[in-house]
CSV table of N, CA, C and O in Angstrom, one decimal:
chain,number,residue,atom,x,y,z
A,28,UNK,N,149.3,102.0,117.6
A,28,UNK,CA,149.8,102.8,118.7
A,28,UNK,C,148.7,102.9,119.9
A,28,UNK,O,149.1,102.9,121.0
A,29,UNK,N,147.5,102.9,119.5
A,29,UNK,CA,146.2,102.8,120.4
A,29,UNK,C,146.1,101.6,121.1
A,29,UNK,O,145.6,101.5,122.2
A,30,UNK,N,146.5,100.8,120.6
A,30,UNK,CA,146.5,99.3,121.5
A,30,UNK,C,147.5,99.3,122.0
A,30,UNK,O,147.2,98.7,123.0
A,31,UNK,N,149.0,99.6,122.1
A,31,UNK,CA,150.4,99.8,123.4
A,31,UNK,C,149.2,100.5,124.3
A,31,UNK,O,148.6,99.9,125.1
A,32,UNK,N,149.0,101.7,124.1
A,32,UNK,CA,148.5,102.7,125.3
A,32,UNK,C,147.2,101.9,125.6
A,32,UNK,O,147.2,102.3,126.8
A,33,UNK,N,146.1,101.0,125.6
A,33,UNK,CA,145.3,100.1,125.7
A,33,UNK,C,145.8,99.3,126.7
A,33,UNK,O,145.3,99.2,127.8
A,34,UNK,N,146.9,98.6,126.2
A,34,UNK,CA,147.8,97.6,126.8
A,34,UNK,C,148.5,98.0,128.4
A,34,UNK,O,148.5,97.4,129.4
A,35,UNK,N,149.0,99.3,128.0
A,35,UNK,CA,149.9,99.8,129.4
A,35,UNK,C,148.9,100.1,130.1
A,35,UNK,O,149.0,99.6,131.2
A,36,UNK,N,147.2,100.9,129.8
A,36,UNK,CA,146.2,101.1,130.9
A,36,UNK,C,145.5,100.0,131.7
A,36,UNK,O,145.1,100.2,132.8
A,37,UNK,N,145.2,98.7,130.8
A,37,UNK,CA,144.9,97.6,131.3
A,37,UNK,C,145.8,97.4,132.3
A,37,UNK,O,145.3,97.2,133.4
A,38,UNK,N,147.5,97.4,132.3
A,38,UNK,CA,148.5,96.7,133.2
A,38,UNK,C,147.8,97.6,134.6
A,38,UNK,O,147.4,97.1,135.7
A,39,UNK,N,147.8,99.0,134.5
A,39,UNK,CA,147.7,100.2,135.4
A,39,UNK,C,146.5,99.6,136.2
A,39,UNK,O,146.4,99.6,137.4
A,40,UNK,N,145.5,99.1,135.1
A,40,UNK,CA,144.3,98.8,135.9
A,40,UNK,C,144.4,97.4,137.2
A,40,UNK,O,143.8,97.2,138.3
A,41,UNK,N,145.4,96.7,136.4
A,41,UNK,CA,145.8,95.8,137.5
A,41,UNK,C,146.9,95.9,138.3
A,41,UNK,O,147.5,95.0,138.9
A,42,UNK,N,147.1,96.7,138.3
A,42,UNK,CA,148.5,97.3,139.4
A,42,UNK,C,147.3,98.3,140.3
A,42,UNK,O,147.5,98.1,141.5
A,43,UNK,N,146.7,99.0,140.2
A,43,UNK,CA,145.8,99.5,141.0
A,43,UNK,C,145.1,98.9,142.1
A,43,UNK,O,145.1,99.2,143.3
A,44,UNK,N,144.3,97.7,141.0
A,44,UNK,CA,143.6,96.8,141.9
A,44,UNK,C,144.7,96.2,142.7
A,44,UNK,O,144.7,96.4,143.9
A,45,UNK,N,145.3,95.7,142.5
A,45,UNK,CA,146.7,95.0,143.7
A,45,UNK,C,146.9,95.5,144.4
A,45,UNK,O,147.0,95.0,145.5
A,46,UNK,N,147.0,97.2,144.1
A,46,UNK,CA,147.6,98.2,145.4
A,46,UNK,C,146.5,98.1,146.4
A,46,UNK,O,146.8,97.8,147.6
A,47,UNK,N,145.1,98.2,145.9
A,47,UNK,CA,144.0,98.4,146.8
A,47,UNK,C,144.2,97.4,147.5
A,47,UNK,O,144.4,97.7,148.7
A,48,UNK,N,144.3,96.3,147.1
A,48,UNK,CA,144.0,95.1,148.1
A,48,UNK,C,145.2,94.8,149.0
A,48,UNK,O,145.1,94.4,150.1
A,49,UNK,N,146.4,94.9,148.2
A,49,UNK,CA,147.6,95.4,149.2
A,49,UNK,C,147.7,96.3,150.7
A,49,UNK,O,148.1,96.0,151.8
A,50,UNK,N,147.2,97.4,150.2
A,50,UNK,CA,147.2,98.8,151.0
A,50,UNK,C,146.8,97.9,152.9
A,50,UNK,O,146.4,96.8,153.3
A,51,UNK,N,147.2,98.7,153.2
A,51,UNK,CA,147.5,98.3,154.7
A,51,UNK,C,146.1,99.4,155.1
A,51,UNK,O,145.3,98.9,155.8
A,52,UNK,N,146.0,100.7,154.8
A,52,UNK,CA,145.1,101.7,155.4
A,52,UNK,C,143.7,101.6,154.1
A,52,UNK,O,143.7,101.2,153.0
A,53,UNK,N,142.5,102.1,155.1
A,53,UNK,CA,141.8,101.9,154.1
A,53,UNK,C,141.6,103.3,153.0
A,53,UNK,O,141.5,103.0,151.8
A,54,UNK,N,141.7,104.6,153.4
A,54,UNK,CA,141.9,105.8,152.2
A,54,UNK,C,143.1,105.4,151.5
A,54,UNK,O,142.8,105.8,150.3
A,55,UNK,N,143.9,105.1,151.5
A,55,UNK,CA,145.4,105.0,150.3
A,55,UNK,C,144.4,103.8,149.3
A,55,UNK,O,144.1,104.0,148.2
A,56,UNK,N,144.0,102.7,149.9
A,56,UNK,CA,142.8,101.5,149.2
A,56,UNK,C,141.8,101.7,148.6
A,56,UNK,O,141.4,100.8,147.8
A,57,UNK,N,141.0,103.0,148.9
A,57,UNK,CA,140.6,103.5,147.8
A,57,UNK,C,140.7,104.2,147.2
A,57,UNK,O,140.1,104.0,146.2
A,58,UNK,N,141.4,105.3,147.2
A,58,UNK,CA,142.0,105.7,145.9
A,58,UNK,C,142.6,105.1,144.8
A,58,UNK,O,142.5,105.4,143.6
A,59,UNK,N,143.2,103.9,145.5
A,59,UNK,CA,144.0,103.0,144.8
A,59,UNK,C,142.7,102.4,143.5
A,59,UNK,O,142.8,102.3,142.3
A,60,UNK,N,141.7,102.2,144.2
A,60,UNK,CA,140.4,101.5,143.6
A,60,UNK,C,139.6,102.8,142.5
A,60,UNK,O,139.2,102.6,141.4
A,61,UNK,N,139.5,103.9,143.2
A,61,UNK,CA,139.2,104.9,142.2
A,61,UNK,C,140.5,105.0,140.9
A,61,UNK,O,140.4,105.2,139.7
A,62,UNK,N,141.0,104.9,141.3
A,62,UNK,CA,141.9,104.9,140.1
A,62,UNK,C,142.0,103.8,139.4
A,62,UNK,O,142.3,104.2,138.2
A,63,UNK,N,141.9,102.5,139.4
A,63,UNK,CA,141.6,101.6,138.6
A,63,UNK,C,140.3,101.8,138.0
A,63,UNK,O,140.4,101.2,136.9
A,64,UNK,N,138.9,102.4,138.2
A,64,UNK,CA,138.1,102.3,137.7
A,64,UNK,C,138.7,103.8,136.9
A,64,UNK,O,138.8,103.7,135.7
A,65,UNK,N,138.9,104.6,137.3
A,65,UNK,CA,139.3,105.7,135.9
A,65,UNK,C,140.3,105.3,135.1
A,65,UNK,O,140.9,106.2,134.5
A,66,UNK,N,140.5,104.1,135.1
A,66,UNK,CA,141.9,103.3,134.2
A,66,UNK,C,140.7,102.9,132.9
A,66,UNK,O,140.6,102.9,131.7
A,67,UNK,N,139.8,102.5,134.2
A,67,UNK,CA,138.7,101.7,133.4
A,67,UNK,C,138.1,102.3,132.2
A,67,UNK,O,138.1,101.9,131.1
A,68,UNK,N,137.6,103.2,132.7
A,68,UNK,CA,136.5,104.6,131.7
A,68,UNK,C,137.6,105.0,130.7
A,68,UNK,O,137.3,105.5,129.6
A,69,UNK,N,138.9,104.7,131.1
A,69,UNK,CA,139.3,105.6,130.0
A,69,UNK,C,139.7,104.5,129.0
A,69,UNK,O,139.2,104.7,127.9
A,70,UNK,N,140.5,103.3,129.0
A,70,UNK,CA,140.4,102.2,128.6
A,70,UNK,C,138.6,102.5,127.4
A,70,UNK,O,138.6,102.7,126.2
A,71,UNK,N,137.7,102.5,128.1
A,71,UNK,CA,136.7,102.1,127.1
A,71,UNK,C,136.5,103.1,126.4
A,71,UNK,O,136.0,103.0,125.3
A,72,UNK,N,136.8,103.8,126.8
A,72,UNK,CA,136.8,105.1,125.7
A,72,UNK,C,137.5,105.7,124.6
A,72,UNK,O,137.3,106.7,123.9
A,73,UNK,N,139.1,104.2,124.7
A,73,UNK,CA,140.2,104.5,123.9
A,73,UNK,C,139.5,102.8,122.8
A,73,UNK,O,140.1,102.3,121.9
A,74,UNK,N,138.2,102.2,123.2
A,74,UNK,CA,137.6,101.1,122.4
A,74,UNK,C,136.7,101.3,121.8
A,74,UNK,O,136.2,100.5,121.0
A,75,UNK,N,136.0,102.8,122.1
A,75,UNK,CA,134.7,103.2,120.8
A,75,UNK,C,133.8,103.0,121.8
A,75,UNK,O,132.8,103.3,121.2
A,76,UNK,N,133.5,102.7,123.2
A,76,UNK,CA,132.3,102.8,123.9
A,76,UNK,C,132.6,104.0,125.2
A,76,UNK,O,132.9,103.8,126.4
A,77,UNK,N,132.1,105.3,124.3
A,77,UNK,CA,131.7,106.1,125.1
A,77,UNK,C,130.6,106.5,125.9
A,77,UNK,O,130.5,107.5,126.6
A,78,UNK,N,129.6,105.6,125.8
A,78,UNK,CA,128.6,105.3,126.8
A,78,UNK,C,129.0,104.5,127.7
A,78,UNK,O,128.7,105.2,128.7
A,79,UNK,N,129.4,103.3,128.3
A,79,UNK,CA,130.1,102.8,128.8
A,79,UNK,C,131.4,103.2,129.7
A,79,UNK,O,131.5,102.9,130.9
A,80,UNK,N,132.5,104.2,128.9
A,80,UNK,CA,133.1,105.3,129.9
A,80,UNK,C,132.6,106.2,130.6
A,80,UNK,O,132.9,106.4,131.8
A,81,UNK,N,131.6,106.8,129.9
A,81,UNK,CA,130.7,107.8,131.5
A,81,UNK,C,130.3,106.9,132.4
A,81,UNK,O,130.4,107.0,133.6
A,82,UNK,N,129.5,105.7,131.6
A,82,UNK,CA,128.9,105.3,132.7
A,82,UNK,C,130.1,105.3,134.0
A,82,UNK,O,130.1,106.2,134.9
A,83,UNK,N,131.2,104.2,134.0
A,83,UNK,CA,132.1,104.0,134.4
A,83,UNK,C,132.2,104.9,134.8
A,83,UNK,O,131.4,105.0,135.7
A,84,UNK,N,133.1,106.2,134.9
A,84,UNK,CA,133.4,107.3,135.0
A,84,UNK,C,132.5,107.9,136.3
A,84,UNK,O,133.0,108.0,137.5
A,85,UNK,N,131.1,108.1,136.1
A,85,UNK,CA,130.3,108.5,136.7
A,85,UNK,C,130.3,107.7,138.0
A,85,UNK,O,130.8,108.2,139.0
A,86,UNK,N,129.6,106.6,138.1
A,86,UNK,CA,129.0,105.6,138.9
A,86,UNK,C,130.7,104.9,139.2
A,86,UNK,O,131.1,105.3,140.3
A,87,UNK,N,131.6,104.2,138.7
A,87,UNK,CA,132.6,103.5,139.2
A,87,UNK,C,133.9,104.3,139.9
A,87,UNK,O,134.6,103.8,140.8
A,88,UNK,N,134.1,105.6,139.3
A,88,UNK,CA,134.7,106.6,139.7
A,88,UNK,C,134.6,107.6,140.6
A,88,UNK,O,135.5,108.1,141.3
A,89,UNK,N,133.4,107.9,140.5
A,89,UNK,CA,133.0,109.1,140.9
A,89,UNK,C,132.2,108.7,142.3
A,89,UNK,O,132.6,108.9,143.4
A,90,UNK,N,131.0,107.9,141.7
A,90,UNK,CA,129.5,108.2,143.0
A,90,UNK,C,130.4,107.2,143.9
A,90,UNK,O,130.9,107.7,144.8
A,91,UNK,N,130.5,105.8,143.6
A,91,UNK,CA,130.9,104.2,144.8
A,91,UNK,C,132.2,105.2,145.5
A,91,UNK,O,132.2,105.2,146.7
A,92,UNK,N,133.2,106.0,144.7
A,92,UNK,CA,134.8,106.9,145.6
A,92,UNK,C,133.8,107.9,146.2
A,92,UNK,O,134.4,108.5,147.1
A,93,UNK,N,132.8,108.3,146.0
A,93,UNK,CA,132.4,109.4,147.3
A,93,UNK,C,131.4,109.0,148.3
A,93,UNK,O,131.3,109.5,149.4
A,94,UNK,N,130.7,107.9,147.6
A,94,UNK,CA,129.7,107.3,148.9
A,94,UNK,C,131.0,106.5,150.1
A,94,UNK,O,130.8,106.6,151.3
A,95,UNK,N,131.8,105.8,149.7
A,95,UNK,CA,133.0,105.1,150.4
A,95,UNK,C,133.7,106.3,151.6
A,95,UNK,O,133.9,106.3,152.9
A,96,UNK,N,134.0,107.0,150.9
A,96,UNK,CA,134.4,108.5,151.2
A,96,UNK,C,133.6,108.9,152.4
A,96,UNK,O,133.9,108.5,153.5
A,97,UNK,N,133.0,109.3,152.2
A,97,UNK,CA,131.5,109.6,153.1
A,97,UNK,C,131.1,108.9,154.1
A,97,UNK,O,130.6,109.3,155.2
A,98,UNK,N,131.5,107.5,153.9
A,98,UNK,CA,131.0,106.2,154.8
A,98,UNK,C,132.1,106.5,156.0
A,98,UNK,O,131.8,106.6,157.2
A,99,UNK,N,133.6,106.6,155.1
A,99,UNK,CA,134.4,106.8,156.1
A,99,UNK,C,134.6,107.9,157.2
A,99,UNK,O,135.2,107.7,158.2
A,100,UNK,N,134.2,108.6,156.9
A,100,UNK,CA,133.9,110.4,157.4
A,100,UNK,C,133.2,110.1,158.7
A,100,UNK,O,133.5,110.6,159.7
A,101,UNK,N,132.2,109.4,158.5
A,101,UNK,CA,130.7,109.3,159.3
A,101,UNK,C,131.4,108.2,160.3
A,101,UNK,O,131.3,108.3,161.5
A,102,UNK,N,131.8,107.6,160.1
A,102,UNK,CA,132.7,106.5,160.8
A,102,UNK,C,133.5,106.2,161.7
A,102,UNK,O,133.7,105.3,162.4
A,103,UNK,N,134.5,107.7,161.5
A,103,UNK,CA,135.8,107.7,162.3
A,103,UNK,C,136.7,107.9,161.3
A,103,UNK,O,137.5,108.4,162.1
A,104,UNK,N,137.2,108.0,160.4
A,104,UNK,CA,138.2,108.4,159.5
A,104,UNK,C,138.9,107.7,159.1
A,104,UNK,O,140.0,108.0,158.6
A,105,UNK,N,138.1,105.9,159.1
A,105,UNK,CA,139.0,104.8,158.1
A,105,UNK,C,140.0,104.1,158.9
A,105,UNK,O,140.6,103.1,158.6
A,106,UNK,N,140.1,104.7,160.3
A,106,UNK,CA,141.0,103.9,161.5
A,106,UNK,C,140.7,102.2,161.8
A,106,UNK,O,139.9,101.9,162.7
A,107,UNK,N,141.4,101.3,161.0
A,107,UNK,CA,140.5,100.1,160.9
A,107,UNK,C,141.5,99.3,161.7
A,107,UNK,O,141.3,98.1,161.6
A,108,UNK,N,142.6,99.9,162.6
A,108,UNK,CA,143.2,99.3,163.3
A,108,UNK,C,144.1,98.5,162.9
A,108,UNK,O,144.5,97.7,163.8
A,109,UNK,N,144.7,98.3,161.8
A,109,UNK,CA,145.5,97.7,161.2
A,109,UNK,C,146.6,97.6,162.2
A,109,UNK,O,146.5,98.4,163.1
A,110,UNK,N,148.0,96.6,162.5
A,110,UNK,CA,148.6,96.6,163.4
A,110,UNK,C,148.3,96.8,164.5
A,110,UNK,O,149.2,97.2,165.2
A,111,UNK,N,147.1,96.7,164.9
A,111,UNK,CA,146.9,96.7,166.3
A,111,UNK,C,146.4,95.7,167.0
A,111,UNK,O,146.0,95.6,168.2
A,112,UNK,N,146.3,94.8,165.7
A,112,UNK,CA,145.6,93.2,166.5
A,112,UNK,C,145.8,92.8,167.8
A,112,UNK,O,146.7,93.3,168.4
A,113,UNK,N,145.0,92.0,168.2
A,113,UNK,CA,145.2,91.3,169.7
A,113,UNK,C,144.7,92.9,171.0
A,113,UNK,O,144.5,92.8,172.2
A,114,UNK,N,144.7,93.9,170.1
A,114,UNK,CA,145.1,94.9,171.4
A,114,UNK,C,143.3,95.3,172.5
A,114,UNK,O,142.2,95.9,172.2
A,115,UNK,N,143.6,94.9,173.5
A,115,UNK,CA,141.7,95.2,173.8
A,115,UNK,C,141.0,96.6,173.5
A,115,UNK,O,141.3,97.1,172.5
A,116,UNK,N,140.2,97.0,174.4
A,116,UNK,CA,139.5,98.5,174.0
A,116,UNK,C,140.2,99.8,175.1
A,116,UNK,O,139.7,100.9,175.4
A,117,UNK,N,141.0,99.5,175.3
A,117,UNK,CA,141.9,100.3,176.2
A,117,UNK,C,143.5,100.9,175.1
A,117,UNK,O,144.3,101.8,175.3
A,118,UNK,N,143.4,100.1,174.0
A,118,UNK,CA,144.3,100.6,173.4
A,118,UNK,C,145.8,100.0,173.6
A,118,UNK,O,146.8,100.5,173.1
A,119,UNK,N,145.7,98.6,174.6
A,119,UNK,CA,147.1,98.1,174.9
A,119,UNK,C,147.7,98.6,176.0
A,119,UNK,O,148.7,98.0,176.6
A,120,UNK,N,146.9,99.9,176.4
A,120,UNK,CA,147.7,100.3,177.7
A,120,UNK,C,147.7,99.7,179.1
A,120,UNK,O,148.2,100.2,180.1
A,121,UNK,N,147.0,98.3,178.8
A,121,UNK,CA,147.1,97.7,180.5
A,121,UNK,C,147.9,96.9,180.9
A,121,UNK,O,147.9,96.5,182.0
């Protein structure tokens, strides 16, 4: 029974990552990515390495989703212009 639930979090973990890299904005992309690594931590901790899930947990989940977080904050709020290609620094209005 431990390995179906193994099995379906592994798939989650790659459905995650796809989303990330899918995602059109960059906050919905990382979340998408924090949640693959807490697919991750918990995955290793349903394999007997509970050192290995904190680590994960900690540092993959936690610290890289709030330094990213943070980066974005300080930045402008993740506005990476998506669909707005070609448009100059006026915003298209000329």
């Amino acid at each position: 029974m431990a390995g179906v639930f193994v099995l379906v979090l592994c798939a989650a973990i790659l459905f995650s990552g796809v989303l990330a890299v899918a995602m059109g904005r960059v906050l919905p992309a990382l979340i998408a990515a924090g949640l693959a690594s807490l697919f991750a931590s918990v995955v290793y901790l349903l394999l007997a390495a509970p050192d290995v899930a904190m680590a994960e947990a900690a540092i993959g989940a936690g610290l890289s989703t709030f330094v990213f977080l943070y980066a974005l904050r300080k930045t402008g709020g993740g506005d990476d212009g998506a669909g707005g290609a070609g448009r100059g620094s006026d915003g298209g209005r000329s």
